[in-house]
């Protein structure tokens, strides 16, 4: 009520002024009623004029942008201006705070890898983040306020949105590519809908790979098991001679060995995937590894091939001995298995520019058609299934080699020509190669086909 005193003072001042005017009029005219009328009218007019001027100042300020502060005044008008200005500033501050919170909230949703899309009651897009725009092939600005079903025309999506039964998510192809989306709709407010989309391409691919893998493993194991149970039945039901029984036992042993090799390869793969990357400080002598690999290869070849498998490299590789041995052995035994009798198999080592090193296994065998090469390191991928199985292959060898090389920071490169032979190269990074003397390079121009990295 601080404004009341100035107001009373002003009223008194106006009354005094009116009184003075009244006294002056009475002295001049001698008429009491005229003096009273003019005195009162002057007092009231003075009050009204002062109020009009002060009110107009405040009104002018209110009509403007209110950037500067309200007109400073005393009494009622001053108090009114101050209160109005404070209410406005409070409202502006609350609005700015609300806007900031909304922006932060929207940036948080924007940062989400999941798509978020808001629809109004008529399915018009109210807002969407970039992930949703990407999933549904929308333009977040241009497509705003458009009806979603005019833009995303996939019949499954339109039907799902319009059916209104959102308890189960919808699985849909990605609007921009071959991927897969999982879409969930939630209703909120007055008929508004929130469409959440999640890119599950990787998950779907992994599930398919796992299914394929289980199917492949089951198939690989079922085949020798079927053969074994057939032999067991034969032994039980047919009277076999000793020679026949010995023959059956040899065949049964072969099938058992096949299963053992398969299980061993599967365990190796699982171990490679589950264990940490080999450190760069455990050094393994390459020549020692090659000697061991050569002994097995010579036994497998049984003098059917010309083998040059033991170059004196004087090199040490940083990594895990069993893994390196497995990678090299897989390549060399493959070379023996896929090279017809009389062919040649050679292992060479050379140091590349920058200090990295390359171990090459070269054969003059069957060779591989170009279209198969990028797929060779897929699990269970075989160019010729029957030859692979006949020679004891599991279809996992090159997959193991690729994993070992990846874990050692290197790569597997494959060159091959049908009828001429193949060159499998293991390239080790400089940090994992340590050598005493450089070894002469191998013959680089043996194959015309370009190298294809097996790292896919
Ligand atoms: P497998 O156990 O069948 O040999 P791998 O993963 O070791 O499985 O090899 C995959 C396929 O690559 C083989 O089935 C074979 O067709 C082909 N392959 C591998 N090495 C050679 C080679 N040196 N010469 C010709 N073909 C090869």
GROMACS .gro file of N, CA, C and O and ligand atoms in nm, residues 334-335 337-338 363 367-368 376 381-384 388 393-398 422 424, ligand 1:
model
  111
  334UNK      N    1   4.615  -7.772  -4.689
  334UNK     CA    2   4.522  -7.745  -4.801
  334UNK      C    3   4.596  -7.759  -4.934
  334UNK      O    4   4.546  -7.819  -5.029
  335UNK      N    5   4.717  -7.702  -4.941
  335UNK     CA    6   4.795  -7.707  -5.067
  335UNK      C    7   4.819  -7.854  -5.105
  335UNK      O    8   4.805  -7.891  -5.222
  337UNK      N    9   4.636  -8.112  -5.010
  337UNK     CA   10   4.508  -8.181  -5.038
  337UNK      C   11   4.449  -8.140  -5.172
  337UNK      O   12   4.380  -8.217  -5.237
  338UNK      N   13   4.474  -8.014  -5.213
  338UNK     CA   14   4.413  -7.968  -5.338
  338UNK      C   15   4.513  -7.961  -5.453
  338UNK      O   16   4.490  -7.891  -5.551
  363UNK      N   17   5.104  -7.328  -5.451
  363UNK     CA   18   5.094  -7.465  -5.506
  363UNK      C   19   5.061  -7.460  -5.655
  363UNK      O   20   5.019  -7.357  -5.707
  367UNK      N   21   4.358  -7.495  -5.821
  367UNK     CA   22   4.320  -7.354  -5.836
  367UNK      C   23   4.173  -7.334  -5.799
  367UNK      O   24   4.096  -7.430  -5.782
  368UNK      N   25   4.135  -7.207  -5.787
  368UNK     CA   26   3.998  -7.173  -5.742
  368UNK      C   27   3.943  -7.066  -5.836
  368UNK      O   28   4.013  -6.968  -5.865
  376UNK      N   29   3.581  -6.780  -4.950
  376UNK     CA   30   3.652  -6.898  -4.899
  376UNK      C   31   3.665  -6.901  -4.747
  376UNK      O   32   3.671  -7.008  -4.688
  381UNK      N   33   3.234  -7.297  -4.601
  381UNK     CA   34   3.227  -7.272  -4.747
  381UNK      C   35   3.330  -7.361  -4.817
  381UNK      O   36   3.447  -7.361  -4.783
  382UNK      N   37   3.282  -7.437  -4.913
  382UNK     CA   38   3.372  -7.524  -4.989
  382UNK      C   39   3.346  -7.505  -5.137
  382UNK      O   40   3.233  -7.489  -5.178
  383UNK      N   41   3.454  -7.510  -5.215
  383UNK     CA   42   3.436  -7.500  -5.359
  383UNK      C   43   3.387  -7.635  -5.411
  383UNK      O   44   3.291  -7.644  -5.486
  384UNK      N   45   3.454  -7.739  -5.364
  384UNK     CA   46   3.416  -7.874  -5.405
  384UNK      C   47   3.398  -7.956  -5.278
  384UNK      O   48   3.495  -8.004  -5.219
  388UNK      N   49   3.669  -8.190  -5.055
  388UNK     CA   50   3.706  -8.144  -4.921
  388UNK      C   51   3.684  -8.256  -4.819
  388UNK      O   52   3.771  -8.286  -4.738
  393UNK      N   53   3.860  -8.266  -4.497
  393UNK     CA   54   3.839  -8.123  -4.470
  393UNK      C   55   3.712  -8.098  -4.389
  393UNK      O   56   3.618  -8.177  -4.395
  394UNK      N   57   3.712  -7.988  -4.316
  394UNK     CA   58   3.594  -7.954  -4.237
  394UNK      C   59   3.524  -7.829  -4.292
  394UNK      O   60   3.415  -7.796  -4.249
  395UNK      N   61   3.590  -7.759  -4.383
  395UNK     CA   62   3.533  -7.633  -4.433
  395UNK      C   63   3.557  -7.518  -4.338
  395UNK      O   64   3.504  -7.409  -4.356
  396UNK      N   65   3.638  -7.542  -4.233
  396UNK     CA   66   3.661  -7.437  -4.134
  396UNK      C   67   3.805  -7.383  -4.138
  396UNK      O   68   3.836  -7.283  -4.073
  397UNK      N   69   3.892  -7.452  -4.215
  397UNK     CA   70   4.035  -7.420  -4.212
  397UNK      C   71   4.066  -7.274  -4.242
  397UNK      O   72   4.133  -7.206  -4.163
  398UNK      N   73   4.016  -7.223  -4.355
  398UNK     CA   74   4.051  -7.085  -4.393
  398UNK      C   75   3.983  -6.983  -4.301
  398UNK      O   76   4.034  -6.873  -4.282
  422UNK      N   77   4.745  -7.199  -5.668
  422UNK     CA   78   4.702  -7.094  -5.577
  422UNK      C   79   4.821  -7.040  -5.499
  422UNK      O   80   4.921  -7.108  -5.480
  424UNK      N   81   4.849  -6.848  -5.131
  424UNK     CA   82   4.787  -6.794  -5.008
  424UNK      C   83   4.896  -6.720  -4.933
  424UNK      O   84   5.001  -6.777  -4.905
  457LIG     P1   85   3.834  -7.744  -4.625
  457LIG     O1   86   3.836  -7.813  -4.498
  457LIG     O2   87   3.717  -7.776  -4.709
  457LIG     O3   88   3.963  -7.753  -4.698
  457LIG     P2   89   3.904  -7.468  -4.596
  457LIG     O4   90   3.835  -7.359  -4.523
  457LIG     O5   91   4.044  -7.498  -4.556
  457LIG     O6   92   3.810  -7.593  -4.586
  457LIG     O7   93   3.901  -7.431  -4.747
  457LIG     C1   94   3.783  -7.387  -4.808
  457LIG     C2   95   3.777  -7.429  -4.952
  457LIG     O8   96   3.877  -7.358  -5.025
  457LIG     C3   97   3.810  -7.573  -4.973
  457LIG     O9   98   3.695  -7.652  -4.960
  457LIG     C4   99   3.865  -7.574  -5.113
  457LIG    O10  100   3.760  -7.586  -5.204
  457LIG     C5  101   3.928  -7.437  -5.128
  457LIG     N1  102   4.075  -7.441  -5.112
  457LIG     C6  103   4.147  -7.415  -5.001
  457LIG     N2  104   4.279  -7.423  -5.026
  457LIG     C7  105   4.292  -7.455  -5.155
  457LIG     C8  106   4.405  -7.476  -5.242
  457LIG     N3  107   4.530  -7.466  -5.198
  457LIG     N4  108   4.380  -7.506  -5.372
  457LIG     C9  109   4.254  -7.514  -5.418
  457LIG     N5  110   4.143  -7.496  -5.340
  457LIG    C10  111   4.162  -7.466  -5.212
   0.00000   0.00000   0.00000
